[in-house]
Coordinates of C-alpha atoms in Angstrom, one line a residue:
X1 CA 127.5 93.7 92.8
X2 CA 127.7 90.3 94.4
X3 CA 124.4 88.5 95.0
X4 CA 123.3 86.4 97.9
X5 CA 120.2 84.6 99.1
X6 CA 119.0 83.5 102.6
X7 CA 118.5 79.8 102.9
X8 CA 115.1 80.5 104.5
X9 CA 113.9 81.6 101.0
X10 CA 114.1 78.1 99.6
X11 CA 112.5 74.7 100.4
X12 CA 114.3 71.5 101.2
X13 CA 117.3 70.4 103.1
X14 CA 120.2 72.8 103.6
X15 CA 122.2 70.8 101.0
X16 CA 119.3 71.1 98.5
X17 CA 119.1 74.9 99.1
X18 CA 122.8 75.4 98.6
X19 CA 122.7 73.5 95.4
X20 CA 119.8 75.4 94.1
X21 CA 121.4 78.8 95.0
X22 CA 124.6 77.8 93.2
X23 CA 122.9 76.6 90.1
X24 CA 120.8 79.8 89.9
X25 CA 124.1 81.8 89.8
X26 CA 124.2 83.3 93.3
X27 CA 127.6 84.2 94.7
X28 CA 126.8 83.6 98.4
X29 CA 124.2 82.6 101.0
X30 CA 122.9 83.6 104.3
X31 CA 122.7 80.6 106.5
X32 CA 119.5 80.6 108.6
X33 CA 120.1 79.1 112.0
X34 CA 117.2 76.6 111.8
X35 CA 118.7 75.2 108.5
X36 CA 122.0 74.6 110.2
X37 CA 120.4 73.0 113.3
X38 CA 118.4 70.6 111.2
X39 CA 121.3 69.6 109.0
X40 CA 123.2 66.3 109.5
X41 CA 126.3 68.0 108.2
X42 CA 128.9 69.5 110.6
X43 CA 129.7 73.2 110.2
X44 CA 133.0 72.3 108.6
X45 CA 131.2 70.1 106.1
X46 CA 128.8 72.8 105.2
X47 CA 131.7 75.2 104.7
X48 CA 133.3 72.7 102.4
X49 CA 130.1 72.1 100.5
X50 CA 129.7 75.9 99.9
X51 CA 133.2 76.1 98.7
X52 CA 132.7 73.3 96.3
X53 CA 129.6 75.1 94.9
X54 CA 131.4 78.4 94.6
X55 CA 129.3 80.0 97.4
X56 CA 130.5 82.3 100.2
X57 CA 128.7 82.3 103.5
X58 CA 127.9 86.0 103.8
X59 CA 125.8 86.0 106.9
X60 CA 124.8 83.8 109.8
X61 CA 121.4 84.7 111.2
X62 CA 119.7 85.5 113.4
X63 CA 120.8 86.3 116.9
X64 CA 118.0 87.7 119.0
X65 CA 117.2 89.6 122.2
X66 CA 120.7 90.7 123.1
X67 CA 120.6 94.4 123.9
X68 CA 119.2 96.7 126.6
X69 CA 118.8 93.8 129.0
X70 CA 119.2 93.5 132.8
X71 CA 122.8 92.4 133.5
X72 CA 121.8 88.9 134.5
X73 CA 119.9 88.4 131.2
X74 CA 122.7 90.0 129.2
X75 CA 125.3 87.6 130.8
X76 CA 123.2 84.8 129.4
X77 CA 123.0 86.4 126.0
X78 CA 126.9 86.7 125.9
X79 CA 127.2 83.1 126.9
X80 CA 124.9 82.2 124.0
X81 CA 126.9 84.5 121.7
X82 CA 130.2 82.8 122.5
X83 CA 128.8 79.4 121.3
X84 CA 127.4 81.0 118.1
X85 CA 130.7 82.8 117.3
X86 CA 132.5 79.5 117.6
X87 CA 130.0 77.9 115.3
X88 CA 130.6 80.7 112.8
X89 CA 134.3 80.2 113.0
X90 CA 133.7 76.5 112.0
X91 CA 131.4 77.6 109.2
X92 CA 133.7 80.3 107.9
X93 CA 131.1 83.0 108.3
X94 CA 132.3 86.4 109.6
X95 CA 129.1 88.5 109.9
X96 CA 126.2 87.8 112.3
X97 CA 122.8 89.4 112.1
X98 CA 121.5 90.7 115.5
X99 CA 117.8 91.7 115.5
X100 CA 116.5 94.4 117.7
X101 CA 115.0 92.8 120.8
X102 CA 111.4 91.8 121.3
X103 CA 112.0 90.4 124.8
X104 CA 109.7 91.5 127.6
X105 CA 112.9 92.0 129.6
X106 CA 114.3 94.6 127.2
X107 CA 114.5 98.1 128.7
X108 CA 113.7 101.3 126.8
X109 CA 117.3 102.6 127.3
X110 CA 119.3 103.5 124.2
X111 CA 122.5 104.2 126.2
X112 CA 122.3 100.7 127.7
X113 CA 121.6 99.2 124.3
X114 CA 124.6 100.9 122.8
X115 CA 126.8 99.8 125.7
X116 CA 125.8 96.2 125.6
X117 CA 126.0 96.0 121.8
X118 CA 129.6 97.4 122.2
X119 CA 130.4 94.6 124.6
X120 CA 128.9 92.1 122.3
X121 CA 131.1 93.5 119.5
X122 CA 134.2 93.2 121.7
X123 CA 133.4 89.4 122.0
X124 CA 132.7 89.2 118.3
X125 CA 135.9 90.9 117.3
X126 CA 137.9 88.4 119.5
X127 CA 136.4 85.7 117.2
X128 CA 136.9 87.5 114.0
X129 CA 133.2 88.3 113.6
X130 CA 131.3 91.5 112.7
X131 CA 127.9 92.3 114.2
X132 CA 125.2 93.7 111.9
X133 CA 122.4 95.2 114.0
X134 CA 119.0 95.4 112.4
X135 CA 115.8 97.1 113.5
X136 CA 112.8 94.7 113.4
X137 CA 109.7 96.5 112.3
X138 CA 108.0 95.0 115.4
X139 CA 111.0 95.5 117.8
X140 CA 109.9 96.2 121.4
X141 CA 111.7 99.6 121.6
X142 CA 113.8 99.9 118.5
X143 CA 111.8 99.4 115.3
X144 CA 113.2 101.8 112.7
X145 CA 116.4 101.8 110.8
X146 CA 117.4 105.3 111.8
X147 CA 116.9 104.5 115.5
X148 CA 119.0 101.4 115.1
X149 CA 121.7 103.4 113.4
X150 CA 121.7 106.0 116.3
X151 CA 122.4 103.2 118.7
X152 CA 125.2 101.7 116.6
X153 CA 126.7 105.2 116.1
X154 CA 126.6 105.8 119.9
X155 CA 128.4 102.4 120.5
X156 CA 131.2 103.5 118.1
X157 CA 132.8 100.1 117.7
X158 CA 134.6 98.9 114.6
X159 CA 133.0 95.4 114.7
X160 CA 129.5 96.8 115.0
X161 CA 127.5 98.1 112.1
X162 CA 123.9 98.1 110.9
X163 CA 122.0 95.8 108.7
X164 CA 119.3 97.4 106.4
X165 CA 116.3 95.3 105.5
X166 CA 113.9 96.7 102.8
X167 CA 110.9 95.0 104.3
X168 CA 111.4 96.4 107.8
X169 CA 112.0 99.9 106.4
X170 CA 109.3 100.1 103.8
X171 CA 106.6 98.2 105.7
X172 CA 106.7 101.0 108.4
X173 CA 106.5 103.7 105.8
X174 CA 109.9 105.0 106.9
X175 CA 111.7 107.5 104.5
X176 CA 114.7 105.6 103.1
X177 CA 116.4 108.9 102.1
X178 CA 118.0 109.0 105.6
X179 CA 120.1 106.0 104.6
X180 CA 122.4 108.3 102.7
X181 CA 123.5 109.8 106.0
X182 CA 124.9 106.4 107.2
X183 CA 128.6 105.9 106.2
X184 CA 128.8 103.1 103.7
X185 CA 131.4 101.2 105.7
X186 CA 129.0 101.0 108.6
X187 CA 126.3 99.3 106.5
X188 CA 127.5 95.8 107.1
X189 CA 124.7 94.1 105.2
X190 CA 121.7 94.7 103.0
X191 CA 118.7 92.4 102.9
X192 CA 116.1 92.8 100.2
X193 CA 112.4 91.8 100.0
X194 CA 109.3 93.0 98.4
X195 CA 105.7 92.5 99.6
X196 CA 102.1 93.1 98.5
X197 CA 100.5 96.1 100.1
X198 CA 98.4 94.6 102.8
X199 CA 96.7 96.0 105.9
X200 CA 97.6 93.5 108.5
X201 CA 99.8 92.8 111.5
X202 CA 103.4 93.6 110.4
X203 CA 104.8 90.4 111.9
X204 CA 102.4 88.2 110.1
X205 CA 102.9 90.2 106.9
X206 CA 106.7 89.7 107.2
X207 CA 106.6 86.0 108.1
X208 CA 104.2 84.9 105.4
X209 CA 103.8 87.4 102.5
X210 CA 107.2 88.7 101.5
X211 CA 108.2 88.2 97.9
X212 CA 111.1 88.9 95.6
X213 CA 111.8 92.4 94.4
X214 CA 109.5 93.5 91.6
X215 CA 106.7 91.1 92.7
X216 CA 105.1 93.3 95.3
X217 CA 104.2 96.9 95.9
X218 CA 107.3 98.3 97.6
X219 CA 109.8 100.7 95.9
X220 CA 112.8 98.4 96.5
X221 CA 114.7 100.0 93.6
X222 CA 114.3 103.4 95.2
X223 CA 115.6 102.1 98.5
X224 CA 118.6 100.5 96.8
X225 CA 119.5 103.8 95.2
X226 CA 119.8 105.4 98.6
X227 CA 121.9 102.5 99.9
X228 CA 124.3 102.8 96.9
X229 CA 124.6 106.6 97.5
X230 CA 125.6 105.9 101.0
X231 CA 128.6 103.9 99.6
X232 CA 127.5 100.4 100.4
X233 CA 129.6 97.8 98.5
X234 CA 128.5 94.5 100.0
X235 CA 126.2 91.9 98.5
X236 CA 122.6 92.3 97.5
X237 CA 121.0 89.6 99.5
X238 CA 117.4 88.3 99.4
X239 CA 115.6 87.4 102.7
X240 CA 112.1 86.4 101.9
X241 CA 109.7 84.5 104.2
X242 CA 106.9 83.2 102.1
X243 CA 104.6 80.2 102.6
X244 CA 104.4 79.4 98.9
X245 CA 108.2 79.4 98.4
X246 CA 108.6 77.0 101.3
X247 CA 106.4 74.5 99.5
X248 CA 107.8 75.0 96.0
X249 CA 110.7 73.2 94.4
X250 CA 113.9 75.0 95.4
X251 CA 115.5 75.1 91.9
X252 CA 112.9 77.2 90.1
X253 CA 112.4 79.4 93.1
X254 CA 116.1 80.2 93.2
X255 CA 116.0 81.1 89.5
X256 CA 113.0 83.3 90.1
X257 CA 115.0 85.0 92.9
X258 CA 118.1 85.5 90.8
X259 CA 116.0 87.0 88.0
X260 CA 114.4 89.4 90.4
X261 CA 117.9 90.7 91.4
X262 CA 118.9 91.0 87.8
X263 CA 115.9 93.2 87.1
X264 CA 116.5 95.2 90.2
X265 CA 120.1 95.8 89.3
X266 CA 118.9 96.9 85.8
X267 CA 116.5 99.4 87.4
X268 CA 119.3 101.1 89.3
X269 CA 121.9 100.9 86.6
X270 CA 124.2 98.2 88.0
X271 CA 123.7 95.9 85.0
X272 CA 122.6 96.5 81.4
X273 CA 121.0 93.5 79.8
X274 CA 119.6 93.8 76.3
X275 CA 116.7 96.2 76.3
X276 CA 113.2 94.8 76.1
X277 CA 111.9 94.2 72.6
X278 CA 108.2 94.9 73.5
X279 CA 105.9 92.7 71.3
X280 CA 103.6 94.5 68.9
X281 CA 100.9 91.9 68.6
X282 CA 99.9 88.3 68.7
X283 CA 100.9 86.3 65.6
X284 CA 99.1 83.1 66.7
X285 CA 98.0 81.0 69.5
X286 CA 98.7 77.2 69.3
X287 CA 96.4 74.5 70.8
X288 CA 97.7 71.0 71.4
X289 CA 95.0 68.4 71.3
X290 CA 94.7 64.6 71.0
X291 CA 91.7 65.1 68.7
X292 CA 91.4 67.9 66.3
X293 CA 87.8 67.4 65.4
X294 CA 86.1 69.2 68.4
X295 CA 88.5 72.2 68.1
X296 CA 88.0 72.3 64.3
X297 CA 84.2 72.3 64.8
X298 CA 84.3 75.2 67.1
X299 CA 86.7 77.2 65.0
X300 CA 84.6 76.5 61.9
X301 CA 81.5 77.7 63.7
X302 CA 83.3 80.8 64.7
X303 CA 84.0 81.5 61.0
X304 CA 87.6 80.4 60.8
X305 CA 88.9 78.7 57.8
X306 CA 91.6 76.0 57.7
X307 CA 94.0 77.8 55.4
X308 CA 97.3 75.9 55.7
X309 CA 99.1 72.9 57.1
X310 CA 102.7 72.6 58.3
X311 CA 105.0 70.9 55.9
X312 CA 106.5 68.4 58.4
X313 CA 104.3 68.4 61.5
X314 CA 100.6 67.6 62.2
X315 CA 99.8 71.3 62.7
X316 CA 96.9 73.1 60.9
X317 CA 96.6 76.9 60.6
X318 CA 93.1 78.3 61.1
X319 CA 92.5 82.0 60.4
X320 CA 89.8 84.6 60.4
X321 CA 91.0 88.2 59.7
X322 CA 94.1 88.8 61.8
X323 CA 93.2 86.1 64.3
X324 CA 95.3 82.9 63.8
X325 CA 95.0 79.6 65.7
X326 CA 97.3 76.6 65.2
X327 CA 95.9 73.2 66.0
X328 CA 98.6 70.7 66.8
X329 CA 97.8 67.0 67.2
X330 CA 101.2 65.7 68.2
X331 CA 103.5 64.5 69.5
X332 CA 101.9 61.7 71.5
X333 CA 103.6 62.5 74.8
X334 CA 101.9 65.9 74.9
X335 CA 98.4 64.5 74.5
X336 CA 97.1 65.5 77.9
X337 CA 93.9 67.1 76.8
X338 CA 93.3 70.2 74.6
X339 CA 95.4 73.1 76.0
X340 CA 96.9 76.4 75.0
X341 CA 100.6 75.5 74.6
X342 CA 102.3 78.2 72.5
X343 CA 101.9 81.9 71.8
X344 CA 103.5 83.6 68.8
X345 CA 104.4 87.2 69.6
X346 CA 105.1 89.7 66.9
X347 CA 108.4 91.3 67.8
X348 CA 110.4 94.2 66.3
X349 CA 113.6 92.3 67.1
X350 CA 113.1 88.6 67.6
X351 CA 116.8 87.9 68.2
X352 CA 117.1 90.8 70.7
X353 CA 114.0 89.5 72.5
X354 CA 115.5 86.1 72.8
X355 CA 118.8 87.5 74.1
X356 CA 117.1 89.5 76.8
X357 CA 115.0 86.4 77.8
X358 CA 118.2 84.3 78.1
X359 CA 120.0 87.0 80.1
X360 CA 117.1 87.1 82.5
X361 CA 117.3 83.3 82.9
X362 CA 114.4 82.3 80.7
X363 CA 115.0 78.8 79.2
X364 CA 115.7 79.1 75.5
X365 CA 113.9 76.3 73.7
X366 CA 115.7 74.1 71.3
X367 CA 113.7 73.7 68.2
X368 CA 113.5 70.6 66.1
X369 CA 113.7 72.0 62.6
X370 CA 113.4 70.3 59.3
X371 CA 115.4 71.6 56.3
X372 CA 113.9 74.8 55.1
X373 CA 111.9 75.6 58.3
X374 CA 112.0 79.2 59.5
X375 CA 114.5 79.8 62.3
X376 CA 112.4 81.2 65.1
X377 CA 113.6 82.2 68.6
X378 CA 111.6 80.7 71.4
X379 CA 111.7 80.6 75.2
X380 CA 109.6 79.0 78.0
X381 CA 107.5 81.0 80.4
X382 CA 107.4 79.9 84.0
X383 CA 104.2 77.8 83.5
X384 CA 105.8 76.0 80.5
X385 CA 104.0 78.0 77.8
X386 CA 106.3 78.3 74.8
X387 CA 106.7 81.9 73.5
X388 CA 107.9 82.3 69.9
X389 CA 109.2 85.7 68.8
X390 CA 107.8 86.2 65.3
X391 CA 108.3 88.8 62.5
X392 CA 105.2 88.1 60.3
X393 CA 105.7 90.0 57.0
X394 CA 108.7 91.9 58.3
X395 CA 111.2 92.3 55.4
X396 CA 114.5 90.5 55.9
X397 CA 113.3 88.4 58.8
X398 CA 112.0 84.8 58.8
X399 CA 108.2 84.5 58.4
X400 CA 106.8 81.6 60.4
X401 CA 104.1 81.1 57.8
X402 CA 106.7 80.0 55.3
X403 CA 106.6 76.6 57.1
X404 CA 103.0 76.1 56.0
X405 CA 101.5 75.0 52.7
X406 CA 98.2 76.4 51.5
X407 CA 95.5 73.8 51.6
X408 CA 93.2 75.7 49.2
X409 CA 90.7 76.8 51.8
X410 CA 91.7 80.5 51.7
X411 CA 90.2 82.3 54.7
X412 CA 88.1 85.4 54.4
X413 CA 89.9 88.6 53.4
X414 CA 91.3 90.3 56.6
X415 CA 90.2 93.7 55.4
X416 CA 86.5 92.6 55.4
X417 CA 86.6 90.7 58.7
X418 CA 85.2 93.3 61.1
X419 CA 88.3 93.7 63.2
X420 CA 88.8 90.0 64.0
X421 CA 92.1 89.4 66.0
X422 CA 93.2 87.9 69.2
X423 CA 92.2 90.4 71.9
X424 CA 93.8 88.6 74.9
X425 CA 94.9 85.2 76.2
X426 CA 94.2 83.8 79.6
X427 CA 96.9 81.4 81.0
X428 CA 96.4 79.3 84.1
X429 CA 99.5 79.4 86.3
X430 CA 100.7 76.8 88.7
X431 CA 99.6 77.9 92.2
X432 CA 103.2 78.6 93.4
X433 CA 104.3 80.6 90.3
X434 CA 101.7 83.4 90.1
X435 CA 104.1 86.2 91.3
X436 CA 107.0 84.7 89.3
X437 CA 104.8 84.8 86.1
X438 CA 103.9 88.4 86.6
X439 CA 107.6 89.4 87.0
X440 CA 108.6 87.3 84.0
X441 CA 106.1 88.8 81.6
X442 CA 107.0 92.3 82.8
X443 CA 110.7 92.0 82.9
X444 CA 111.4 89.6 80.0
X445 CA 108.7 90.8 77.6
X446 CA 108.4 94.4 78.7
X447 CA 104.7 94.2 79.4
X448 CA 103.0 96.4 82.0
X449 CA 101.5 94.6 85.0
X450 CA 98.1 95.6 86.4
X451 CA 96.9 95.0 89.9
X452 CA 95.9 91.6 91.2
X453 CA 92.2 90.9 91.2
X454 CA 90.3 88.2 93.3
X455 CA 87.4 86.6 91.6
X456 CA 84.8 84.5 93.4
X457 CA 84.5 81.0 92.1
X458 CA 81.7 78.6 93.4
X459 CA 84.4 76.5 94.9
X460 CA 86.9 79.0 96.1
X461 CA 88.7 82.2 94.9
X462 CA 90.7 82.8 91.7
X463 CA 93.4 85.4 91.5
X464 CA 94.2 87.1 88.2
X465 CA 96.5 89.7 86.9
X466 CA 96.7 91.2 83.5
X467 CA 99.9 92.2 81.7
X468 CA 99.8 94.1 78.5
X469 CA 101.5 96.6 76.1
X470 CA 100.5 100.2 76.5
X471 CA 98.4 100.1 73.4
X472 CA 96.7 96.8 74.2
X473 CA 98.1 95.1 71.1
X474 CA 99.2 92.3 73.5
X475 CA 97.1 91.4 76.5
X476 CA 97.7 88.3 78.7
X477 CA 95.7 87.4 81.8
X478 CA 97.5 85.3 84.3
X479 CA 95.2 83.3 86.5
X480 CA 95.7 81.0 89.5
X481 CA 93.5 79.1 91.9
X482 CA 93.8 79.4 95.7
X483 CA 95.5 76.0 96.4
X484 CA 97.7 73.4 94.8
X485 CA 94.7 71.2 93.9
X486 CA 93.7 74.0 91.4
X487 CA 96.8 73.5 89.2
X488 CA 94.9 71.7 86.5
X489 CA 91.3 72.7 87.4
X490 CA 91.1 76.0 85.6
X491 CA 90.7 76.5 81.9
X492 CA 92.7 78.6 79.6
X493 CA 91.0 80.7 76.9
X494 CA 91.5 82.7 73.7
X495 CA 89.5 85.9 73.5
X496 CA 88.7 87.0 69.9
X497 CA 88.0 90.6 69.2
X498 CA 85.3 91.6 66.7
X499 CA 83.5 94.8 65.8
X500 CA 80.1 93.2 66.2
X501 CA 79.8 90.6 69.0
X502 CA 76.0 90.2 68.5
X503 CA 76.5 89.3 64.8
X504 CA 79.4 87.0 65.7
X505 CA 77.3 85.2 68.3
X506 CA 74.4 84.8 66.0
X507 CA 76.6 83.5 63.2
X508 CA 78.2 81.0 65.6
X509 CA 74.9 79.6 66.6
X510 CA 73.6 79.5 63.0
X511 CA 76.7 77.5 62.1
X512 CA 75.9 74.9 64.8
X513 CA 78.1 76.3 67.6
X514 CA 77.0 76.5 71.2
X515 CA 77.4 79.4 73.5
X516 CA 77.6 79.3 77.3
X517 CA 74.1 79.8 78.8
X518 CA 74.0 82.6 81.3
X519 CA 71.4 82.6 84.1
X520 CA 68.3 84.9 83.8
X521 CA 69.1 86.4 87.2
X522 CA 72.2 88.0 85.7
X523 CA 70.1 90.0 83.2
X524 CA 67.6 91.0 85.9
X525 CA 70.5 92.6 87.8
X526 CA 71.9 94.1 84.6
X527 CA 68.6 95.9 84.0
X528 CA 68.8 97.3 87.5
X529 CA 72.3 98.7 87.0
X530 CA 72.2 100.1 83.5
X531 CA 69.8 101.5 81.0
X532 CA 69.6 99.9 77.6
X533 CA 68.0 100.7 74.3
X534 CA 64.8 98.9 73.5
X535 CA 65.4 95.2 72.8
X536 CA 69.1 95.4 73.6
X537 CA 69.0 93.6 76.9
X538 CA 66.7 90.9 75.4
X539 CA 69.3 90.3 72.7
X540 CA 72.0 89.8 75.3
X541 CA 69.8 87.5 77.2
X542 CA 69.0 85.4 74.1
X543 CA 72.7 85.0 73.1
X544 CA 74.3 84.8 76.6
X545 CA 76.2 88.1 76.1
X546 CA 77.6 89.7 79.2
X547 CA 78.1 93.5 79.6
X548 CA 80.5 95.8 81.5
X549 CA 81.6 99.4 81.3
X550 CA 84.3 101.6 82.7
X551 CA 85.1 105.3 82.5
X552 CA 86.5 104.7 79.0
X553 CA 83.9 102.6 77.3
X554 CA 81.8 99.5 77.1
X555 CA 82.5 95.7 76.9
X556 CA 80.3 93.0 75.5
X557 CA 81.4 89.4 75.6
X558 CA 80.2 85.8 75.4
X559 CA 81.8 82.3 75.6
X560 CA 81.9 79.0 73.8
X561 CA 81.7 75.8 75.7
X562 CA 85.0 74.3 77.0
X563 CA 87.0 71.8 75.0
X564 CA 89.5 70.0 77.2
X565 CA 91.0 72.9 79.1
X566 CA 90.3 75.6 76.5
X567 CA 87.3 77.8 75.5
X568 CA 86.9 80.8 73.3
X569 CA 85.6 84.2 74.2
X570 CA 84.1 86.7 71.7
X571 CA 84.6 90.3 72.8
X572 CA 83.7 93.8 71.6
X573 CA 85.5 96.8 73.0
X574 CA 83.9 100.2 72.4
X575 CA 85.1 103.6 73.4
X576 CA 88.5 102.5 74.7
X577 CA 87.3 100.1 77.4
X578 CA 90.5 98.8 79.1
X579 CA 89.3 95.9 81.3
X580 CA 88.4 92.3 80.8
X581 CA 84.9 92.0 82.2
X582 CA 86.1 91.0 85.6
X583 CA 82.7 91.8 87.4
X584 CA 81.1 89.1 85.2
X585 CA 83.7 86.4 85.9
X586 CA 81.9 84.9 88.9
X587 CA 78.7 84.5 86.7
X588 CA 80.8 82.9 83.9
X589 CA 82.5 80.5 86.3
X590 CA 79.3 79.4 87.9
X591 CA 77.8 78.9 84.4
X592 CA 80.7 76.7 83.4
X593 CA 80.3 74.6 86.5
X594 CA 76.7 74.2 85.7
X595 CA 77.3 73.1 82.2
X596 CA 80.3 70.8 82.7
X597 CA 81.0 70.5 86.4
X598 CA 84.3 72.2 85.3
X599 CA 86.1 75.1 87.0
X600 CA 87.0 77.6 84.3
X601 CA 89.9 79.9 84.6

């Protein structure tokens, strides 16, 4: 099906919005009236610009407070409509959105509403325009899609149909199954938006918190199935009011929007991109740093050994058990402090994973390869993190480790390493890409997304959301601060799993490593909440180990100090614990502030 996007979804001038929509691959646009009024271009110039960009103008919107009015008020509405229809003729738009009235003059009279909408449709038809009538969720008398349809049906005019909006329908809890009773040819337009499930005034909810399909809590795919069964064959159009999108660069937002529609179409069977090649583990995490010494010191104290070096690049491989960390000291232009830059994901089908990523508009990364280097597929996540699809020790597929030469410091045998592996990775997201990142990791990588969690930081709030495989072999925590200033303020981290976190913490200290000190008050509270074996709590207090439990098991964890933007976490999961120690995050964040004046993430 054709795809469209309302210009209100994007930031910038109307010209910038149209360019972004075209480059993202949309077929058409809805022109929002405010964008037209603020544009220096005449309607004819906008029409020509859209044609040059390969865009159709699918809807002009909105027209408000038209129906069920006293005659004098309705006469003024018709006068306004004549001017708008003439503007639409100049634009080359043939469908106008009319929202159910919120005017205090509007009467609770369906018959009058139908009669006046019919007269409006007469005028529209004279100008070659169709009227798509939509129920606003906060409409004064008409606020549900089925009520709006009954009025349209009563008017019985060929130039009058209904517009269905997923937000207005789902935010009221209406049953979308009734959509199937509307003739497909009378559904003139379909607008799609998701939203987080919030308990707040529906108007504020709509104006500030909508998001693209798949980024909220609504069953947009279920609604679309009902619309398709009704026989609708018009465009799938996004209409999203969102404060973050209005402040973000239009180009990436348009790509995010287009990806959301591709995923939605996949859910309902309209398109069939390559199936997800769900990763089976973490092959490596790569740190980029201007100075390898501090990172190497921490890794050494954690029991890692430097086992290999890349044949042509300044990259060292450090390993303990199945946990592998690459330390990259170049190139110079990337020396902006130690950071987690790349994740290697074990994939059952690296080429298939890359094809799906590319189909869903993820940038495929060109790789500078020396002769003999393994050919690895790689894409960029929304935050710029490079994702490599690896097949370590998979017969017939390139093994990334072939690019490295052994340096003689063979690491400990993996079988004797007490379960050491990468448990999870925490990635700080730009403040405006949190929802995009969650959709990307779910849609492109096939990971399951958990609910968003707010964590108190001494200087604000952090939001985090975990995405993972069903078996927990891959876990990624996406974190974002509450404002643009937080973009670079929160650290990333690598969580290392071990079967004995107490022994690991003691060994780290014995090797000269430092662990994040935790306030004594935390352990006083822990004693009040849980019972421990003799001496257990004292051990945790001594080593700075934090504790949590859920219905599945227990979680013990501690932290190294931060290097640049990165720190390490040692974790021990017992009994099937599924979380990430979120109740302890405020304590950890405050402790990091105390140690470094640094906001961890």
